[in-house]
Amino acid sequence: MNIRLPRLEGVDLRFTAPPSKSGTHRALIAASLAPEGSSVISRPLRSEDTLCTREGLCRMGVRMTYTGENIHVDGAGCRLDGGEGEVTIDCRNSGTTLRLLTSVALLHRHPVTLTGSARMQERPIGPLADALRTIGGDFVYGKKYGYPPFTVSGTLLGGRVSIDAGISSQFVSSVMMAAPCAREPVEITLYGREVSRSYLDMTADVMERFGAGVTHAGDGSIQIDNSGYRATDYRVEGDYSSASYFFAMAAVCGGRVTVGNLNPSSLQGDRRMLAILSEMGCSVSAHGEEVTVERDGPLCGLSLPMEQTPDIIQTVAAVACFAQTPTTIEGTANLRHKESDRVAAVAAVCRCAGAVVEVGEDSVVIHPRSSPGGGILDPADDHRTAMSAAVVAMGRGDVTITGAECVRKSFPGFWDALREAGI
């Protein structure tokens, strides 16, 4: 599917944020590991990514049924059994599914093989596997050492475990979510450059909502009781990552954009998008679960460390193309390990806006509007690249996005939302 959007100026738009992808993944897992009773998850995100997690959990013996906008999860407890012996889970292009279910697979009665798309097989899992080996896990790689596909077996014993969080916070979240089901309490120590701490806070919050005991110690370690989970009802809040593209449209086009279904006290690190837009020259206001971003003056470039919020780097880069001064974004190295090489994607999207991009080992510098821009952009099956390209298209015009259906990974209704807003 190809999408070509018009250039707009002085917008006045309203949108509703979709449910949080991160929150949905985590709630599905916690509810699945609750030993008794049914949990009701209200308004979970239905996307390709979250479908992969749901299917993977069901393959390991969890029962789930949809009722309207809710999903009922009959928890299987801490000893999973799909009833078919060894299980294979195809995570397709969902890195979140593969990483989070790697630790959960240790709770399954039989070995579990996790695999995925060609791109998924290029994304490292070694640091997580190394950590799990120290607390009872066994890994056999199917092709390349340290990468999917691989088979997990063993028993989650618990105890002390050190995890290299330098590539992804999801390695840590994975161990955290399985830890309440370990034989002994788990103490997690992080090393390497820590990224995306806000996601660990979100993981702990969901775990605690489902009855798990999580303590952040003064030395930076994470201590988790082995007291399991309990069934509960959980409402998934709106997704600030997905809302960031709407807010960026106000910054790029000028005018006003209001987005509803956003928790003003959310732990989501991508709320930072609002602070960044404010620094760049926009005004931000909140009323209940609605947030409004307005711009009626020029945008200024910034110097931003963003290793803690990688999922909005592409959105910020799109806005930076329309500022009056350059923007430096630091902490970009891990973008090379995402659904695509997102450093290359940032450069490609910014070139469509006419910007010049300097790419460093761990940074990008965006010099805005130095050339005509426009053209055809292939997002390489990366949802965030496609949505950030939409922002540029609305500010620049003359941009065609190919393979635009890739937004189904996290925000299936993105293009429909634009059409319903009159774009």
Short mmCIF file of C-alpha atoms in Angstrom, two decimals:
data_model
loop_
_atom_site.label_atom_id
_atom_site.label_comp_id
_atom_site.label_asym_id
_atom_site.label_seq_id
_atom_site.Cartn_x
_atom_site.Cartn_y
_atom_site.Cartn_z
CA MET A 1 0.00 0.00 0.00
CA ASN A 2 1.31 3.43 -0.98
CA ILE A 3 0.34 6.59 0.92
CA ARG A 4 0.73 10.14 -0.31
CA LEU A 5 -0.31 12.88 2.12
CA PRO A 6 -0.94 16.56 1.37
CA ARG A 7 1.17 19.37 2.77
CA LEU A 8 -0.82 21.13 5.48
CA GLU A 9 -0.53 24.45 7.30
CA GLY A 10 -2.38 25.74 10.34
CA VAL A 11 -4.06 22.48 11.34
CA ASP A 12 -6.76 21.97 13.98
CA LEU A 13 -6.97 18.22 14.52
CA ARG A 14 -8.23 15.77 17.15
CA PHE A 15 -7.15 12.17 17.62
CA THR A 16 -7.47 9.35 20.16
CA ALA A 17 -4.30 7.55 21.24
CA PRO A 18 -4.40 3.78 20.71
CA PRO A 19 -3.80 1.48 23.69
CA SER A 20 -0.21 1.08 24.85
CA LYS A 21 1.71 -1.66 23.04
CA SER A 22 4.16 -2.07 25.92
CA GLY A 23 1.37 -2.20 28.48
CA THR A 24 -0.57 -4.78 26.50
CA HIS A 25 2.39 -7.16 26.14
CA ARG A 26 3.15 -6.99 29.85
CA ALA A 27 -0.45 -7.34 31.01
CA LEU A 28 -0.97 -10.41 28.82
CA ILE A 29 2.07 -12.10 30.37
CA ALA A 30 1.26 -11.22 33.99
CA ALA A 31 -2.35 -12.35 33.59
CA SER A 32 -1.19 -15.59 31.96
CA LEU A 33 1.04 -16.46 34.92
CA ALA A 34 -1.64 -15.81 37.54
CA PRO A 35 -2.55 -19.21 39.06
CA GLU A 36 -6.28 -18.99 39.57
CA GLY A 37 -9.20 -17.05 38.17
CA SER A 38 -9.71 -14.96 35.08
CA SER A 39 -8.16 -11.55 34.51
CA VAL A 40 -9.96 -9.01 32.34
CA ILE A 41 -7.69 -6.74 30.33
CA SER A 42 -9.67 -3.73 29.15
CA ARG A 43 -8.90 -2.15 25.78
CA PRO A 44 -5.71 -4.06 24.94
CA LEU A 45 -3.95 -3.08 21.75
CA ARG A 46 -4.83 -5.38 18.87
CA SER A 47 -1.83 -5.26 16.56
CA GLU A 48 0.55 -7.65 14.84
CA ASP A 49 3.00 -7.36 17.73
CA THR A 50 0.55 -8.04 20.55
CA LEU A 51 -1.08 -10.83 18.55
CA CYS A 52 2.30 -12.58 18.47
CA THR A 53 2.53 -12.43 22.26
CA ARG A 54 -1.04 -13.67 22.69
CA GLU A 55 -0.45 -16.56 20.29
CA GLY A 56 2.83 -17.48 22.00
CA LEU A 57 1.23 -17.61 25.44
CA CYS A 58 -1.66 -19.69 24.11
CA ARG A 59 0.82 -22.12 22.56
CA MET A 60 2.17 -22.61 26.09
CA GLY A 61 -1.26 -23.47 27.48
CA VAL A 62 -2.90 -20.15 28.38
CA ARG A 63 -6.55 -19.63 27.40
CA MET A 64 -7.70 -16.22 26.17
CA THR A 65 -11.01 -15.01 24.72
CA TYR A 66 -12.09 -11.62 23.39
CA THR A 67 -15.33 -10.03 24.53
CA GLY A 68 -15.90 -6.74 22.77
CA GLU A 69 -12.92 -4.50 23.51
CA ASN A 70 -11.75 -6.68 26.41
CA ILE A 71 -9.75 -9.88 26.62
CA HIS A 72 -10.35 -12.52 29.30
CA VAL A 73 -7.23 -14.43 30.34
CA ASP A 74 -7.53 -17.70 32.25
CA GLY A 75 -4.20 -17.81 34.04
CA ALA A 76 -2.20 -21.01 33.82
CA GLY A 77 0.01 -20.26 36.81
CA CYS A 78 3.76 -20.66 36.95
CA ARG A 79 3.92 -24.13 35.41
CA LEU A 80 2.91 -23.78 31.79
CA ASP A 81 1.99 -26.75 29.61
CA GLY A 82 0.75 -26.46 26.06
CA GLY A 83 -0.14 -30.16 26.07
CA GLU A 84 1.77 -30.90 22.86
CA GLY A 85 5.28 -31.58 24.12
CA GLU A 86 7.90 -29.27 22.62
CA VAL A 87 6.43 -25.97 21.39
CA THR A 88 7.53 -23.65 18.57
CA ILE A 89 6.58 -19.97 18.74
CA ASP A 90 6.91 -17.83 15.60
CA CYS A 91 7.40 -14.27 16.82
CA ARG A 92 7.49 -13.00 13.23
CA ASN A 93 8.84 -9.43 13.46
CA SER A 94 8.00 -8.79 17.13
CA GLY A 95 11.19 -8.30 19.10
CA THR A 96 9.15 -7.59 22.22
CA THR A 97 7.41 -10.95 21.96
CA LEU A 98 10.62 -12.87 21.43
CA ARG A 99 12.51 -11.19 24.24
CA LEU A 100 9.75 -11.22 26.86
CA LEU A 101 8.71 -14.81 26.14
CA THR A 102 12.29 -16.11 26.24
CA SER A 103 12.27 -16.06 30.06
CA VAL A 104 8.63 -17.16 30.27
CA ALA A 105 9.57 -20.21 28.15
CA LEU A 106 11.60 -21.51 31.11
CA LEU A 107 8.28 -22.00 32.91
CA HIS A 108 6.99 -24.37 30.23
CA ARG A 109 7.02 -28.09 30.96
CA HIS A 110 8.73 -28.91 27.65
CA PRO A 111 11.38 -27.14 25.55
CA VAL A 112 10.26 -24.08 23.61
CA THR A 113 11.73 -22.95 20.29
CA LEU A 114 11.45 -19.25 19.48
CA THR A 115 11.96 -18.03 15.94
CA GLY A 116 10.95 -15.11 13.76
CA SER A 117 11.38 -13.23 10.51
CA ALA A 118 14.65 -12.86 8.62
CA ARG A 119 15.19 -9.49 10.31
CA MET A 120 14.43 -11.01 13.72
CA GLN A 121 17.17 -13.55 13.15
CA GLU A 122 19.63 -10.64 12.87
CA ARG A 123 18.68 -9.20 16.27
CA PRO A 124 20.84 -10.39 19.20
CA ILE A 125 19.49 -12.42 22.10
CA GLY A 126 22.86 -13.48 23.55
CA PRO A 127 22.99 -11.18 26.60
CA LEU A 128 19.58 -12.41 27.78
CA ALA A 129 20.47 -16.06 27.16
CA ASP A 130 23.76 -15.65 29.02
CA ALA A 131 21.92 -14.21 32.02
CA LEU A 132 19.28 -16.95 32.07
CA ARG A 133 21.93 -19.68 31.90
CA THR A 134 23.18 -18.55 35.32
CA ILE A 135 19.77 -19.16 36.92
CA GLY A 136 18.76 -22.45 35.33
CA GLY A 137 18.20 -21.89 31.62
CA ASP A 138 19.64 -23.91 28.76
CA PHE A 139 19.88 -22.60 25.19
CA VAL A 140 20.52 -24.35 21.89
CA TYR A 141 20.90 -22.07 18.88
CA GLY A 142 19.48 -23.22 15.55
CA LYS A 143 21.65 -21.19 13.17
CA LYS A 144 23.94 -18.48 14.52
CA TYR A 145 25.21 -18.39 18.10
CA GLY A 146 23.53 -15.61 20.07
CA TYR A 147 20.67 -15.09 17.61
CA PRO A 148 17.25 -16.63 16.90
CA PRO A 149 16.07 -19.24 16.29
CA PHE A 150 16.90 -20.99 19.56
CA THR A 151 15.42 -23.58 21.90
CA VAL A 152 14.92 -22.87 25.61
CA SER A 153 14.71 -25.53 28.31
CA GLY A 154 15.54 -25.87 31.99
CA THR A 155 14.07 -24.52 35.21
CA LEU A 156 13.97 -20.94 36.46
CA LEU A 157 15.84 -21.40 39.73
CA GLY A 158 16.14 -17.80 40.89
CA GLY A 159 18.94 -16.17 42.83
CA ARG A 160 21.31 -13.46 41.68
CA VAL A 161 21.61 -12.65 37.99
CA SER A 162 23.56 -9.96 36.13
CA ILE A 163 22.20 -8.65 32.83
CA ASP A 164 23.87 -6.53 30.17
CA ALA A 165 21.22 -3.87 29.54
CA GLY A 166 23.31 -2.09 26.93
CA ILE A 167 21.39 -3.39 23.91
CA SER A 168 17.82 -3.47 25.20
CA SER A 169 15.92 -2.92 28.42
CA GLN A 170 13.66 -5.76 27.26
CA PHE A 171 16.33 -8.25 28.32
CA VAL A 172 15.80 -7.00 31.87
CA SER A 173 12.01 -6.81 31.58
CA SER A 174 11.99 -10.41 30.34
CA VAL A 175 13.70 -11.74 33.47
CA MET A 176 11.62 -9.48 35.69
CA MET A 177 8.31 -10.79 34.35
CA ALA A 178 9.22 -14.46 34.81
CA ALA A 179 10.94 -13.94 38.18
CA PRO A 180 7.83 -14.17 40.42
CA CYS A 181 7.58 -17.80 39.25
CA ALA A 182 11.19 -18.75 40.09
CA ARG A 183 12.00 -21.30 42.79
CA GLU A 184 13.84 -18.64 44.80
CA PRO A 185 13.61 -14.83 44.90
CA VAL A 186 15.51 -13.08 42.11
CA GLU A 187 17.97 -10.21 42.44
CA ILE A 188 18.86 -8.51 39.13
CA THR A 189 22.01 -6.44 38.74
CA LEU A 190 22.48 -4.36 35.60
CA TYR A 191 25.74 -3.64 33.85
CA GLY A 192 26.71 -2.01 30.57
CA ARG A 193 25.14 1.22 29.40
CA GLU A 194 21.61 1.21 30.72
CA VAL A 195 18.97 2.17 28.19
CA SER A 196 15.23 2.85 28.42
CA ARG A 197 14.87 2.81 32.22
CA SER A 198 11.28 3.99 31.92
CA TYR A 199 10.35 0.64 30.38
CA LEU A 200 11.64 -1.14 33.49
CA ASP A 201 9.45 1.13 35.59
CA MET A 202 6.47 0.21 33.40
CA THR A 203 7.29 -3.48 33.76
CA ALA A 204 7.44 -3.20 37.54
CA ASP A 205 4.17 -1.26 37.62
CA VAL A 206 2.27 -3.91 35.65
CA MET A 207 3.80 -6.69 37.75
CA GLU A 208 2.74 -4.97 40.97
CA ARG A 209 -0.79 -4.46 39.63
CA PHE A 210 -0.95 -8.24 39.25
CA GLY A 211 0.29 -8.84 42.79
CA ALA A 212 4.03 -9.38 42.28
CA GLY A 213 6.55 -8.00 44.76
CA VAL A 214 9.17 -5.76 43.13
CA THR A 215 11.74 -3.65 44.99
CA HIS A 216 14.22 -1.21 43.48
CA ALA A 217 17.19 -1.29 45.85
CA GLY A 218 19.42 1.69 46.57
CA ASP A 219 22.35 0.08 44.76
CA GLY A 220 20.37 -0.01 41.50
CA SER A 221 19.50 -3.71 41.68
CA ILE A 222 15.96 -5.03 41.26
CA GLN A 223 14.68 -7.55 43.81
CA ILE A 224 11.65 -9.70 42.98
CA ASP A 225 9.79 -12.04 45.35
CA ASN A 226 8.94 -15.53 44.13
CA SER A 227 5.38 -15.23 45.40
CA GLY A 228 3.80 -15.37 41.94
CA TYR A 229 1.01 -13.28 40.44
CA ARG A 230 -2.70 -12.98 41.14
CA ALA A 231 -5.56 -12.51 38.70
CA THR A 232 -6.89 -8.97 38.45
CA ASP A 233 -8.62 -6.57 36.08
CA TYR A 234 -6.35 -4.17 34.22
CA ARG A 235 -7.07 -1.24 31.91
CA VAL A 236 -4.44 -0.52 29.27
CA GLU A 237 -3.72 3.19 29.04
CA GLY A 238 -3.12 5.14 25.82
CA ASP A 239 0.23 4.98 24.05
CA TYR A 240 2.44 8.08 24.15
CA SER A 241 4.76 6.64 21.49
CA SER A 242 1.92 6.45 18.99
CA ALA A 243 0.54 9.82 20.08
CA SER A 244 3.93 11.42 19.42
CA TYR A 245 3.30 11.41 15.66
CA PHE A 246 0.10 13.41 16.12
CA PHE A 247 1.82 15.93 18.38
CA ALA A 248 4.61 16.25 15.82
CA MET A 249 2.06 17.20 13.17
CA ALA A 250 1.18 20.32 15.16
CA ALA A 251 4.86 21.22 15.39
CA VAL A 252 5.56 20.65 11.70
CA CYS A 253 2.37 22.11 10.20
CA GLY A 254 1.60 24.79 12.76
CA GLY A 255 -1.77 25.06 14.46
CA ARG A 256 -3.24 22.75 17.09
CA VAL A 257 -3.50 19.01 17.67
CA THR A 258 -5.39 17.43 20.60
CA VAL A 259 -4.97 13.77 21.54
CA GLY A 260 -7.26 11.95 23.97
CA ASN A 261 -6.93 8.72 26.00
CA LEU A 262 -3.62 9.72 27.59
CA ASN A 263 -2.85 9.19 31.27
CA PRO A 264 -1.35 12.48 32.56
CA SER A 265 0.62 10.62 35.25
CA SER A 266 1.77 7.76 33.01
CA LEU A 267 5.15 6.12 33.62
CA GLN A 268 5.76 5.94 29.89
CA GLY A 269 9.09 7.55 29.10
CA ASP A 270 7.80 8.70 25.72
CA ARG A 271 5.79 11.40 27.50
CA ARG A 272 9.07 13.24 27.14
CA MET A 273 7.98 14.12 23.59
CA LEU A 274 5.82 16.84 25.10
CA ALA A 275 8.73 18.40 26.98
CA ILE A 276 10.90 18.29 23.86
CA LEU A 277 8.24 20.00 21.74
CA SER A 278 7.86 22.64 24.43
CA GLU A 279 11.61 23.31 24.34
CA MET A 280 11.48 23.56 20.56
CA GLY A 281 8.85 26.29 20.70
CA CYS A 282 5.42 24.65 21.02
CA SER A 283 2.92 25.17 23.81
CA VAL A 284 1.57 22.12 25.63
CA SER A 285 -1.56 21.91 27.79
CA ALA A 286 -3.42 19.03 29.41
CA HIS A 287 -7.04 18.68 30.53
CA GLY A 288 -7.93 15.32 32.04
CA GLU A 289 -6.91 12.64 29.55
CA GLU A 290 -6.54 15.12 26.68
CA VAL A 291 -3.26 16.78 25.70
CA THR A 292 -3.02 19.67 23.23
CA VAL A 293 0.10 20.82 21.39
CA GLU A 294 0.09 24.16 19.55
CA ARG A 295 2.64 26.03 17.48
CA ASP A 296 2.31 29.55 16.12
CA GLY A 297 5.98 30.57 15.95
CA PRO A 298 9.31 29.19 14.73
CA LEU A 299 10.89 25.97 15.97
CA CYS A 300 14.41 25.90 17.35
CA GLY A 301 16.85 23.01 17.23
CA LEU A 302 18.13 21.32 20.39
CA SER A 303 20.89 19.07 21.68
CA LEU A 304 19.19 16.00 23.13
CA PRO A 305 20.44 12.84 24.88
CA MET A 306 17.82 10.22 23.92
CA GLU A 307 19.19 6.78 24.82
CA GLN A 308 16.40 6.49 27.43
CA THR A 309 13.60 7.15 24.89
CA PRO A 310 14.60 5.45 21.63
CA ASP A 311 11.07 5.01 20.31
CA ILE A 312 10.54 8.75 19.81
CA ILE A 313 13.91 9.51 18.22
CA GLN A 314 12.45 9.22 14.73
CA THR A 315 9.54 11.51 15.64
CA VAL A 316 11.89 14.13 17.09
CA ALA A 317 14.09 13.87 14.01
CA ALA A 318 11.09 14.51 11.76
CA VAL A 319 10.23 17.68 13.68
CA ALA A 320 13.87 18.79 13.70
CA CYS A 321 13.79 18.97 9.90
CA PHE A 322 11.50 22.00 10.19
CA ALA A 323 13.40 23.91 12.87
CA GLN A 324 15.46 27.01 12.15
CA THR A 325 18.66 25.64 13.67
CA PRO A 326 20.33 22.20 13.73
CA THR A 327 19.38 19.46 16.19
CA THR A 328 21.81 16.94 17.70
CA ILE A 329 20.38 13.64 18.95
CA GLU A 330 22.72 11.52 21.08
CA GLY A 331 22.24 7.90 22.13
CA THR A 332 21.29 6.48 18.74
CA ALA A 333 23.58 3.43 18.57
CA ASN A 334 20.91 0.96 19.70
CA LEU A 335 18.60 2.04 16.88
CA ARG A 336 20.62 -0.23 14.62
CA HIS A 337 19.19 -3.25 16.48
CA LYS A 338 15.50 -2.39 15.98
CA GLU A 339 13.00 -3.61 13.35
CA SER A 340 15.27 -1.97 10.80
CA ASP A 341 18.47 0.04 10.98
CA ARG A 342 16.71 3.11 12.32
CA VAL A 343 19.79 5.29 12.09
CA ALA A 344 19.71 4.81 8.33
CA ALA A 345 15.94 5.33 8.45
CA VAL A 346 16.32 8.68 10.25
CA ALA A 347 18.66 9.86 7.50
CA ALA A 348 16.30 8.68 4.75
CA VAL A 349 13.23 10.36 6.26
CA CYS A 350 15.08 13.60 6.93
CA ARG A 351 16.35 13.70 3.35
CA CYS A 352 12.71 13.59 2.21
CA ALA A 353 12.24 16.79 4.20
CA GLY A 354 15.23 18.37 2.47
CA ALA A 355 17.47 18.13 5.53
CA VAL A 356 21.11 17.10 5.64
CA VAL A 357 22.00 14.49 8.28
CA GLU A 358 25.41 13.78 9.79
CA VAL A 359 25.53 10.24 11.19
CA GLY A 360 27.98 9.41 13.98
CA GLU A 361 28.61 6.22 15.92
CA ASP A 362 26.11 7.21 18.62
CA SER A 363 24.54 10.42 17.34
CA VAL A 364 22.88 12.18 14.44
CA VAL A 365 22.94 15.88 13.61
CA ILE A 366 20.06 17.25 11.54
CA HIS A 367 20.57 20.40 9.48
CA PRO A 368 17.07 21.47 8.43
CA ARG A 369 15.70 22.26 4.96
CA SER A 370 18.99 22.50 3.06
CA SER A 371 17.70 21.01 -0.22
CA PRO A 372 14.38 20.52 -2.07
CA GLY A 373 13.48 17.13 -0.55
CA GLY A 374 10.44 15.05 -1.48
CA GLY A 375 10.51 11.66 -3.15
CA ILE A 376 9.57 8.04 -2.44
CA LEU A 377 10.32 6.48 0.94
CA ASP A 378 10.43 2.73 1.61
CA PRO A 379 10.12 2.26 5.40
CA ALA A 380 11.70 -1.23 5.18
CA ASP A 381 8.72 -2.78 6.99
CA ASP A 382 9.33 -0.54 10.02
CA HIS A 383 6.18 0.94 11.53
CA ARG A 384 7.93 3.86 13.23
CA THR A 385 9.71 4.86 10.04
CA ALA A 386 6.40 4.94 8.16
CA MET A 387 4.68 7.09 10.79
CA SER A 388 7.58 9.53 11.11
CA ALA A 389 7.58 9.79 7.31
CA ALA A 390 3.91 10.77 7.51
CA VAL A 391 4.89 13.71 9.72
CA VAL A 392 7.48 14.84 7.18
CA ALA A 393 5.02 14.39 4.32
CA MET A 394 2.47 16.68 5.99
CA GLY A 395 5.10 19.35 6.53
CA ARG A 396 6.88 19.00 3.20
CA GLY A 397 4.46 17.50 0.67
CA ASP A 398 5.61 15.53 -2.38
CA VAL A 399 6.46 12.41 -0.32
CA THR A 400 5.12 8.94 -1.14
CA ILE A 401 5.38 6.22 1.53
CA THR A 402 5.50 2.68 0.13
CA GLY A 403 4.65 -0.43 2.14
CA ALA A 404 2.61 1.77 4.46
CA GLU A 405 0.67 -1.22 5.83
CA CYS A 406 3.64 -1.93 8.14
CA VAL A 407 1.97 0.32 10.76
CA ARG A 408 -0.12 -2.77 11.64
CA LYS A 409 2.73 -3.77 13.94
CA SER A 410 1.87 -1.14 16.56
CA PHE A 411 -0.92 1.16 15.30
CA PRO A 412 -3.17 -0.59 12.75
CA GLY A 413 -5.59 2.35 12.69
CA PHE A 414 -3.00 5.06 11.99
CA TRP A 415 -3.94 5.81 8.37
CA ASP A 416 -7.66 5.51 9.19
CA ALA A 417 -7.19 8.05 11.99
CA LEU A 418 -5.68 10.52 9.52
CA ARG A 419 -8.52 9.98 7.05
CA GLU A 420 -11.14 10.42 9.77
CA ALA A 421 -9.46 13.69 10.72
CA GLY A 422 -9.94 14.90 7.16
CA ILE A 423 -6.35 14.47 5.97
#
